[in-house]
GROMACS .gro file of C-alpha atoms in nm:
model
  406
    1MET     CA    1  -1.339 -15.405   3.877
    2ASN     CA    2  -1.064 -15.167   3.980
    3LEU     CA    3  -0.850 -14.897   3.822
    4LYS     CA    4  -0.493 -14.807   3.911
    5SER     CA    5  -0.345 -14.532   3.696
    6LYS     CA    6  -0.036 -14.441   3.896
    7PRO     CA    7   0.092 -14.581   4.226
    8MET     CA    8  -0.044 -14.272   4.400
    9ALA     CA    9  -0.395 -14.276   4.248
   10SER     CA   10  -0.649 -14.556   4.230
   11VAL     CA   11  -1.022 -14.602   4.179
   12LYS     CA   12  -1.221 -14.899   4.308
   13VAL     CA   13  -1.581 -14.999   4.255
   14LYS     CA   14  -1.763 -15.072   4.580
   15PHE     CA   15  -2.110 -15.184   4.679
   16ARG     CA   16  -2.304 -15.070   4.984
   17PRO     CA   17  -2.603 -15.297   5.060
   18SER     CA   18  -2.926 -15.144   5.182
   19THR     CA   19  -3.001 -15.158   5.555
   20ILE     CA   20  -3.357 -15.253   5.459
   21GLU     CA   21  -3.396 -15.621   5.374
   22GLY     CA   22  -3.502 -15.686   5.016
   23LYS     CA   23  -3.412 -15.336   4.896
   24GLU     CA   24  -3.146 -15.249   4.639
   25GLY     CA   25  -2.808 -15.126   4.756
   26THR     CA   26  -2.583 -14.860   4.600
   27ILE     CA   27  -2.269 -14.885   4.387
   28TYR     CA   28  -2.008 -14.619   4.457
   29TYR     CA   29  -1.649 -14.539   4.362
   30GLN     CA   30  -1.365 -14.520   4.611
   31ILE     CA   31  -1.095 -14.280   4.494
   32ILE     CA   32  -0.757 -14.286   4.669
   33GLN     CA   33  -0.483 -14.028   4.609
   34ASN     CA   34  -0.179 -13.981   4.837
   35ARG     CA   35  -0.354 -14.185   5.109
   36VAL     CA   36  -0.657 -13.954   5.099
   37ILE     CA   37  -0.981 -14.147   5.040
   38ARG     CA   38  -1.303 -14.011   4.895
   39GLN     CA   39  -1.628 -14.176   4.790
   40LEU     CA   40  -1.839 -14.085   4.489
   41LYS     CA   41  -2.196 -14.220   4.483
   42THR     CA   42  -2.365 -14.336   4.165
   43ASP     CA   43  -2.731 -14.388   4.083
   44TYR     CA   44  -2.662 -14.755   4.003
   45ARG     CA   45  -2.882 -14.978   4.223
   46ILE     CA   46  -2.855 -15.356   4.253
   47PHE     CA   47  -2.949 -15.626   4.503
   48ALA     CA   48  -2.690 -15.779   4.734
   49ASP     CA   49  -2.698 -16.117   4.556
   50GLU     CA   50  -2.614 -15.943   4.228
   51TRP     CA   51  -2.274 -15.829   4.356
   52ASN     CA   52  -1.948 -16.028   4.361
   53ASP     CA   53  -1.755 -15.881   4.651
   54ALA     CA   54  -1.438 -16.078   4.577
   55GLU     CA   55  -1.410 -15.938   4.223
   56ASN     CA   56  -1.583 -15.604   4.285
   57ASN     CA   57  -1.817 -15.665   3.995
   58ILE     CA   58  -2.180 -15.729   3.906
   59ILE     CA   59  -2.309 -16.086   3.873
   60ILE     CA   60  -2.508 -16.089   3.550
   61GLY     CA   61  -2.675 -16.431   3.577
   62ASN     CA   62  -2.978 -16.509   3.364
   63SER     CA   63  -3.274 -16.331   3.515
   64GLU     CA   64  -3.524 -16.073   3.399
   65ARG     CA   65  -3.276 -15.810   3.521
   66SER     CA   66  -2.981 -15.940   3.315
   67ASN     CA   67  -3.014 -15.669   3.048
   68LEU     CA   68  -3.032 -15.400   3.314
   69LEU     CA   69  -2.726 -15.547   3.490
   70LEU     CA   70  -2.537 -15.563   3.160
   71SER     CA   71  -2.608 -15.194   3.098
   72LEU     CA   72  -2.492 -15.103   3.449
   73GLN     CA   73  -2.175 -15.305   3.399
   74GLU     CA   74  -2.115 -15.121   3.072
   75ARG     CA   75  -2.161 -14.786   3.244
   76MET     CA   76  -1.918 -14.885   3.521
   77LYS     CA   77  -1.652 -14.984   3.267
   78TRP     CA   78  -1.699 -14.651   3.095
   79ASP     CA   79  -1.677 -14.461   3.423
   80LEU     CA   80  -1.347 -14.633   3.503
   81LYS     CA   81  -1.220 -14.548   3.156
   82ARG     CA   82  -1.311 -14.184   3.214
   83PHE     CA   83  -1.143 -14.189   3.554
   84GLU     CA   84  -0.831 -14.323   3.385
   85MET     CA   85  -0.840 -14.045   3.123
   86THR     CA   86  -0.906 -13.785   3.394
   87ILE     CA   87  -0.609 -13.897   3.607
   88ARG     CA   88  -0.383 -13.913   3.302
   89LYS     CA   89  -0.487 -13.563   3.196
   90LEU     CA   90  -0.424 -13.420   3.543
   91GLY     CA   91  -0.087 -13.596   3.553
   92ASN     CA   92   0.011 -13.433   3.224
   93GLN     CA   93  -0.099 -13.090   3.344
   94LYS     CA   94   0.065 -13.083   3.687
   95SER     CA   95   0.311 -13.280   3.895
   96THR     CA   96   0.078 -13.316   4.192
   97PHE     CA   97  -0.299 -13.309   4.226
   98THR     CA   98  -0.552 -13.396   4.491
   99VAL     CA   99  -0.827 -13.655   4.511
  100ASP     CA  100  -1.082 -13.371   4.508
  101GLU     CA  101  -0.938 -13.247   4.179
  102ILE     CA  102  -0.981 -13.596   4.033
  103ILE     CA  103  -1.347 -13.603   4.136
  104GLY     CA  104  -1.409 -13.246   4.022
  105SER     CA  105  -1.254 -13.305   3.682
  106PHE     CA  106  -1.443 -13.633   3.645
  107GLN     CA  107  -1.777 -13.472   3.727
  108ASN     CA  108  -1.715 -13.178   3.495
  109GLY     CA  109  -1.655 -13.428   3.218
  110THR     CA  110  -2.005 -13.576   3.248
  111ASP     CA  111  -2.152 -13.300   3.033
  112GLU     CA  112  -2.407 -13.457   2.800
  113GLN     CA  113  -2.240 -13.273   2.511
  114SER     CA  114  -1.944 -13.515   2.533
  115PHE     CA  115  -1.958 -13.750   2.234
  116PHE     CA  116  -1.790 -14.047   2.406
  117ASN     CA  117  -2.018 -14.014   2.705
  118PHE     CA  118  -2.332 -13.973   2.493
  119MET     CA  119  -2.248 -14.276   2.277
  120GLN     CA  120  -2.173 -14.486   2.584
  121GLY     CA  121  -2.519 -14.395   2.714
  122VAL     CA  122  -2.669 -14.513   2.383
  123ILE     CA  123  -2.481 -14.844   2.416
  124ALA     CA  124  -2.603 -14.894   2.773
  125HIS     CA  125  -2.960 -14.821   2.659
  126LEU     CA  126  -2.931 -15.081   2.381
  127ARG     CA  127  -2.814 -15.342   2.631
  128GLN     CA  128  -3.099 -15.258   2.864
  129MET     CA  129  -3.344 -15.317   2.578
  130GLY     CA  130  -3.186 -15.656   2.514
  131LYS     CA  131  -3.024 -15.556   2.182
  132ILE     CA  132  -2.694 -15.714   2.278
  133ARG     CA  133  -2.555 -15.769   1.928
  134THR     CA  134  -2.632 -15.412   1.826
  135ALA     CA  135  -2.470 -15.285   2.148
  136GLU     CA  136  -2.158 -15.487   2.068
  137ASN     CA  137  -2.140 -15.331   1.721
  138TYR     CA  138  -2.174 -14.985   1.874
  139SER     CA  139  -1.905 -15.065   2.133
  140CYS     CA  140  -1.669 -15.183   1.859
  141THR     CA  141  -1.730 -14.862   1.664
  142LEU     CA  142  -1.673 -14.644   1.971
  143LYS     CA  143  -1.350 -14.830   2.049
  144SER     CA  144  -1.225 -14.768   1.695
  145PHE     CA  145  -1.321 -14.399   1.706
  146MET     CA  146  -1.155 -14.357   2.047
  147GLN     CA  147  -0.835 -14.510   1.909
  148PHE     CA  148  -0.849 -14.262   1.623
  149ARG     CA  149  -0.896 -13.982   1.875
  150GLN     CA  150  -0.623 -14.129   2.101
  151ASP     CA  151  -0.880 -14.129   2.385
  152ARG     CA  152  -0.932 -13.753   2.358
  153ASP     CA  153  -1.304 -13.691   2.398
  154ILE     CA  154  -1.485 -13.441   2.180
  155LEU     CA  155  -1.803 -13.239   2.211
  156LEU     CA  156  -2.102 -13.333   2.000
  157SER     CA  157  -2.097 -12.984   1.853
  158GLU     CA  158  -1.740 -13.043   1.731
  159ILE     CA  159  -1.831 -13.339   1.513
  160ASP     CA  160  -1.795 -13.204   1.159
  161SER     CA  161  -1.725 -13.314   0.803
  162ASP     CA  162  -1.348 -13.260   0.828
  163LEU     CA  163  -1.324 -13.485   1.133
  164MET     CA  164  -1.522 -13.766   0.969
  165GLN     CA  165  -1.307 -13.749   0.656
  166LEU     CA  166  -0.995 -13.775   0.873
  167TYR     CA  167  -1.145 -14.076   1.053
  168GLU     CA  168  -1.229 -14.242   0.720
  169ALA     CA  169  -0.871 -14.183   0.600
  170TYR     CA  170  -0.742 -14.325   0.929
  171LEU     CA  171  -0.949 -14.643   0.883
  172HIS     CA  172  -0.839 -14.693   0.523
  173GLY     CA  173  -0.478 -14.632   0.629
  174LYS     CA  174  -0.512 -14.923   0.870
  175GLY     CA  175  -0.630 -15.148   0.587
  176VAL     CA  176  -1.001 -15.138   0.676
  177VAL     CA  177  -1.216 -15.215   0.370
  178ARG     CA  178  -1.480 -14.970   0.250
  179ASN     CA  179  -1.775 -15.177   0.371
  180THR     CA  180  -1.631 -15.187   0.724
  181SER     CA  181  -1.553 -14.815   0.735
  182SER     CA  182  -1.903 -14.749   0.600
  183PHE     CA  183  -2.044 -14.971   0.876
  184TYR     CA  184  -1.866 -14.760   1.141
  185MET     CA  185  -1.981 -14.438   0.975
  186ARG     CA  186  -2.345 -14.549   0.970
  187ILE     CA  187  -2.333 -14.631   1.340
  188LEU     CA  188  -2.172 -14.295   1.424
  189ARG     CA  189  -2.435 -14.126   1.208
  190ALA     CA  190  -2.713 -14.307   1.398
  191VAL     CA  191  -2.567 -14.184   1.728
  192TYR     CA  192  -2.531 -13.833   1.589
  193ASN     CA  193  -2.892 -13.834   1.468
  194ARG     CA  194  -3.009 -13.948   1.810
  195ALA     CA  195  -2.830 -13.651   1.965
  196LEU     CA  196  -2.999 -13.427   1.707
  197GLU     CA  197  -3.338 -13.564   1.811
  198LYS     CA  198  -3.259 -13.465   2.168
  199GLU     CA  199  -3.165 -13.116   2.039
  200LEU     CA  200  -2.818 -13.139   2.195
  201MET     CA  201  -2.654 -12.956   1.904
  202GLU     CA  202  -2.726 -12.814   1.560
  203GLN     CA  203  -2.708 -13.018   1.238
  204ARG     CA  204  -2.367 -12.986   1.071
  205ASN     CA  205  -2.404 -13.274   0.820
  206PRO     CA  206  -2.070 -13.430   0.917
  207PHE     CA  207  -2.120 -13.746   0.708
  208ARG     CA  208  -2.192 -13.584   0.370
  209HIS     CA  209  -1.837 -13.642   0.235
  210VAL     CA  210  -1.772 -13.994   0.367
  211TYR     CA  211  -1.890 -14.324   0.223
  212THR     CA  212  -2.193 -14.475   0.396
  213GLY     CA  213  -2.310 -14.714   0.126
  214VAL     CA  214  -2.263 -15.089   0.086
  215ASP     CA  215  -2.034 -15.231  -0.184
  216LYS     CA  216  -2.106 -15.565  -0.342
  217THR     CA  217  -1.911 -15.826  -0.149
  218VAL     CA  218  -1.726 -16.133  -0.268
  219LYS     CA  219  -1.966 -16.414  -0.347
  220ARG     CA  220  -2.047 -16.610  -0.032
  221ALA     CA  221  -2.291 -16.866  -0.171
  222VAL     CA  222  -2.213 -17.218  -0.289
  223PRO     CA  223  -2.408 -17.407  -0.557
  224LEU     CA  224  -2.647 -17.690  -0.484
  225SER     CA  225  -2.395 -17.939  -0.622
  226ALA     CA  226  -2.146 -17.843  -0.349
  227ILE     CA  227  -2.409 -17.887  -0.078
  228LYS     CA  228  -2.491 -18.230  -0.223
  229ARG     CA  229  -2.123 -18.328  -0.201
  230MET     CA  230  -2.112 -18.205   0.156
  231LYS     CA  231  -2.424 -18.402   0.246
  232ASN     CA  232  -2.279 -18.724   0.096
  233LEU     CA  233  -1.945 -18.704   0.278
  234ASP     CA  234  -1.869 -18.991   0.513
  235LEU     CA  235  -1.748 -18.812   0.824
  236SER     CA  236  -1.831 -19.083   1.076
  237LEU     CA  237  -1.465 -19.103   1.185
  238GLN     CA  238  -1.438 -18.724   1.223
  239PRO     CA  239  -1.715 -18.627   1.468
  240ASN     CA  240  -1.622 -18.258   1.486
  241LEU     CA  241  -1.641 -18.221   1.110
  242GLU     CA  242  -1.962 -18.424   1.101
  243PHE     CA  243  -2.127 -18.201   1.359
  244ALA     CA  244  -2.022 -17.887   1.169
  245ARG     CA  245  -2.162 -18.035   0.846
  246ASP     CA  246  -2.491 -18.125   1.014
  247MET     CA  247  -2.535 -17.776   1.158
  248PHE     CA  248  -2.464 -17.623   0.818
  249LEU     CA  249  -2.721 -17.850   0.655
  250PHE     CA  250  -2.980 -17.779   0.926
  251SER     CA  251  -2.941 -17.407   0.862
  252PHE     CA  252  -2.983 -17.462   0.489
  253TYR     CA  253  -3.282 -17.692   0.538
  254THR     CA  254  -3.456 -17.430   0.753
  255ARG     CA  255  -3.439 -17.152   0.492
  256GLY     CA  256  -3.100 -17.024   0.603
  257MET     CA  257  -3.176 -16.999   0.974
  258SER     CA  258  -2.907 -16.794   1.151
  259PHE     CA  259  -2.687 -16.979   1.396
  260ILE     CA  260  -2.799 -16.779   1.698
  261ASP     CA  261  -3.160 -16.875   1.626
  262MET     CA  262  -3.061 -17.240   1.578
  263ALA     CA  263  -2.877 -17.238   1.911
  264HIS     CA  264  -3.181 -17.108   2.098
  265LEU     CA  265  -3.443 -17.335   1.941
  266LYS     CA  266  -3.641 -17.513   2.212
  267LYS     CA  267  -3.799 -17.857   2.184
  268LYS     CA  268  -4.136 -17.696   2.253
  269ASP     CA  269  -4.090 -17.483   1.936
  270LEU     CA  270  -4.155 -17.797   1.727
  271GLN     CA  271  -4.523 -17.887   1.734
  272ASN     CA  272  -4.773 -18.046   1.494
  273GLY     CA  273  -4.526 -18.066   1.208
  274PHE     CA  274  -4.417 -17.702   1.223
  275LEU     CA  275  -4.115 -17.529   1.374
  276SER     CA  276  -4.202 -17.188   1.513
  277TYR     CA  277  -3.940 -16.944   1.639
  278ARG     CA  278  -3.881 -16.573   1.680
  279ARG     CA  279  -3.574 -16.420   1.518
  280ARG     CA  280  -3.348 -16.282   1.789
  281LYS     CA  281  -3.218 -16.012   1.556
  282THR     CA  282  -3.552 -15.863   1.450
  283GLY     CA  283  -3.811 -16.023   1.677
  284GLN     CA  284  -4.003 -16.148   1.370
  285GLN     CA  285  -4.199 -16.471   1.417
  286LEU     CA  286  -4.123 -16.740   1.158
  287VAL     CA  287  -4.296 -17.074   1.101
  288ILE     CA  288  -4.129 -17.352   0.902
  289LYS     CA  289  -4.290 -17.673   0.781
  290TRP     CA  290  -4.096 -17.961   0.938
  291GLU     CA  291  -3.932 -18.184   0.677
  292LYS     CA  292  -3.783 -18.535   0.702
  293CYS     CA  293  -3.426 -18.413   0.648
  294MET     CA  294  -3.461 -18.179   0.947
  295GLN     CA  295  -3.589 -18.461   1.167
  296GLU     CA  296  -3.297 -18.683   1.066
  297ILE     CA  297  -3.050 -18.431   1.203
  298VAL     CA  298  -3.249 -18.380   1.524
  299ASP     CA  299  -3.268 -18.759   1.574
  300LYS     CA  300  -2.896 -18.786   1.517
  301ARG     CA  301  -2.815 -18.490   1.742
  302HIS     CA  302  -3.081 -18.532   2.009
  303THR     CA  303  -3.021 -18.371   2.346
  304CYS     CA  304  -3.090 -18.524   2.687
  305ASP     CA  305  -3.438 -18.491   2.837
  306ARG     CA  306  -3.323 -18.227   3.086
  307ASN     CA  307  -3.188 -18.003   2.809
  308PRO     CA  308  -3.471 -17.783   2.677
  309TYR     CA  309  -3.286 -17.701   2.354
  310LEU     CA  310  -3.359 -17.880   2.026
  311LEU     CA  311  -2.995 -17.891   1.911
  312PRO     CA  312  -2.684 -17.971   2.120
  313ILE     CA  313  -2.530 -17.625   2.098
  314LEU     CA  314  -2.626 -17.483   2.438
  315ASN     CA  315  -2.640 -17.687   2.756
  316SER     CA  316  -2.791 -17.424   2.984
  317GLN     CA  317  -2.931 -17.073   2.972
  318ASN     CA  318  -2.641 -16.932   3.174
  319GLU     CA  319  -2.390 -16.743   2.959
  320SER     CA  320  -2.564 -16.871   2.647
  321ARG     CA  321  -2.401 -16.600   2.434
  322LYS     CA  322  -2.052 -16.723   2.521
  323GLN     CA  323  -2.154 -17.081   2.449
  324TYR     CA  324  -2.303 -17.017   2.107
  325LYS     CA  325  -2.019 -16.780   2.005
  326TYR     CA  326  -1.762 -17.047   2.095
  327ALA     CA  327  -1.962 -17.318   1.917
  328GLN     CA  328  -2.002 -17.102   1.607
  329SER     CA  329  -1.630 -17.029   1.598
  330ARG     CA  330  -1.538 -17.397   1.620
  331ILE     CA  331  -1.797 -17.496   1.357
  332ASN     CA  332  -1.670 -17.232   1.115
  333VAL     CA  333  -1.314 -17.364   1.154
  334HIS     CA  334  -1.430 -17.717   1.073
  335LEU     CA  335  -1.642 -17.597   0.780
  336LYS     CA  336  -1.330 -17.456   0.617
  337GLU     CA  337  -1.177 -17.805   0.633
  338ILE     CA  338  -1.491 -17.943   0.471
  339ALA     CA  339  -1.463 -17.680   0.196
  340ASN     CA  340  -1.126 -17.827   0.097
  341MET     CA  341  -1.271 -18.177   0.101
  342ILE     CA  342  -1.549 -18.091  -0.145
  343GLY     CA  343  -1.338 -17.862  -0.363
  344VAL     CA  344  -1.501 -17.531  -0.274
  345SER     CA  345  -1.281 -17.220  -0.287
  346ILE     CA  346  -1.522 -17.004  -0.086
  347PRO     CA  347  -1.441 -17.017   0.288
  348LEU     CA  348  -1.739 -17.200   0.432
  349SER     CA  349  -1.915 -17.064   0.739
  350MET     CA  350  -2.259 -17.085   0.891
  351TYR     CA  351  -2.348 -16.762   0.715
  352VAL     CA  352  -2.274 -16.927   0.379
  353ALA     CA  353  -2.564 -17.168   0.443
  354ARG     CA  354  -2.803 -16.873   0.475
  355HIS     CA  355  -2.657 -16.695   0.173
  356SER     CA  356  -2.666 -17.014  -0.033
  357TRP     CA  357  -3.034 -17.081   0.038
  358ALA     CA  358  -3.124 -16.736  -0.088
  359SER     CA  359  -2.900 -16.765  -0.395
  360ILE     CA  360  -3.027 -17.111  -0.491
  361ALA     CA  361  -3.388 -17.005  -0.435
  362LYS     CA  362  -3.333 -16.710  -0.668
  363SER     CA  363  -3.177 -16.936  -0.932
  364LYS     CA  364  -3.500 -17.140  -0.928
  365ASN     CA  365  -3.701 -16.828  -1.012
  366ILE     CA  366  -3.858 -16.806  -0.668
  367PRO     CA  367  -3.970 -16.443  -0.628
  368ILE     CA  368  -3.743 -16.218  -0.425
  369SER     CA  369  -4.040 -16.129  -0.206
  370VAL     CA  370  -4.089 -16.499  -0.117
  371ILE     CA  371  -3.719 -16.543  -0.039
  372SER     CA  372  -3.721 -16.233   0.178
  373GLU     CA  373  -4.028 -16.350   0.367
  374GLY     CA  374  -3.884 -16.697   0.411
  375MET     CA  375  -3.563 -16.563   0.568
  376GLY     CA  376  -3.733 -16.309   0.791
  377HIS     CA  377  -3.575 -16.006   0.624
  378ASP     CA  378  -3.806 -15.744   0.768
  379SER     CA  379  -3.547 -15.474   0.694
  380GLU     CA  380  -3.511 -15.564   0.322
  381LEU     CA  381  -3.721 -15.274   0.200
  382THR     CA  382  -3.631 -15.334  -0.163
  383THR     CA  383  -3.808 -15.670  -0.152
  384GLN     CA  384  -4.072 -15.615   0.111
  385ILE     CA  385  -4.190 -15.255   0.089
  386TYR     CA  386  -4.481 -15.359  -0.134
  387LEU     CA  387  -4.543 -15.678   0.062
  388ALA     CA  388  -4.782 -15.679   0.355
  389SER     CA  389  -4.765 -16.055   0.423
  390LEU     CA  390  -4.728 -16.386   0.244
  391ASP     CA  391  -4.921 -16.704   0.293
  392ASN     CA  392  -4.668 -16.919   0.475
  393THR     CA  393  -4.760 -17.212   0.247
  394ILE     CA  394  -4.590 -17.030  -0.040
  395VAL     CA  395  -4.268 -17.007   0.158
  396ASP     CA  396  -4.290 -17.373   0.265
  397ASN     CA  397  -4.344 -17.480  -0.096
  398ALA     CA  398  -4.042 -17.277  -0.197
  399ASN     CA  399  -3.832 -17.455   0.066
  400ALA     CA  400  -3.968 -17.796  -0.043
  401GLN     CA  401  -3.861 -17.724  -0.403
  402ILE     CA  402  -3.504 -17.669  -0.289
  403LEU     CA  403  -3.489 -17.970  -0.056
  404LYS     CA  404  -3.620 -18.206  -0.324
  405CYS     CA  405  -3.312 -18.129  -0.532
  406LEU     CA  406  -3.076 -18.270  -0.269
   0.00000   0.00000   0.00000
């Protein structure tokens, strides 16, 4: 992980192992300008076997420290980005500058009132807590906002209503739909509110004139008749399509289980006729009565004895996120082919299975509260605020009603 802004200035990430065996070493930055070399220490500490010397980067692996290492890697990337902006700014201001000026300007820019820096700290904290998907959403939002700002940082106290309206207009000018711009705005508002909690600035209500709601989206559910046609397709000569169809059906059978939860199901999660798993998005524990149609797919798609996973989506715990993201992408491509085969105009995806279960359940007059409980929607306040808990038998019966219709 290195940065070279101009031929005369460069920044490299280095690691200095501890002289004491078994103790963490230190990551530092080596800044070179006009053949003058300086070192800038960080408070990032890792063990020697967590450092790739050839690539000057952290080895994430799959240990208890992986979330911590991910957050450190995120901070390092942000530091290099700030070094790049610092060097570019100095280059615009003067024809020559020293390595000490680079370091001084970089350190002066670490003020906690900097919005980019504060939000990057929030992202690193999310990664450290294991909220990887949320961190990715925050990173995407920050990237978009930085593009709008043309990489010019801004103080937290300078975030106001006019700026947010300009950002919203910028997004819409790029063809971003209202739900997406609202998504970005809600994330920026969450970061802003966190800064308010830390009393880093005064409330200026910068989001009062921008849209932060959720518009109704295009229908993403398919009727039961379409799922029946999908189930009855003979795809034995097209294994990729067959696998995509089976994964879609498994999600539907299991009350719209999300693909990431399907990918991480373990064989040990299925015991005594019940499948028990914890939603990776919310941490909520769900228990599903095991049905014959579910077992048929598992029998058909069984994994080898050494593979702990129930479904053949992941083959190891290393880089599992990359594996399931790639698998999901390929499955969604094949599902769109299947949509054409069964005469469905809605672009099929794994999410459609989840949406369809909820829609079909509602059409059968199953209470919204039961549907919400069955899908693990602990954030659906409109359906769960009055609901303390449901007898899981009710949810299982609801699922059985749907499956009997296939």
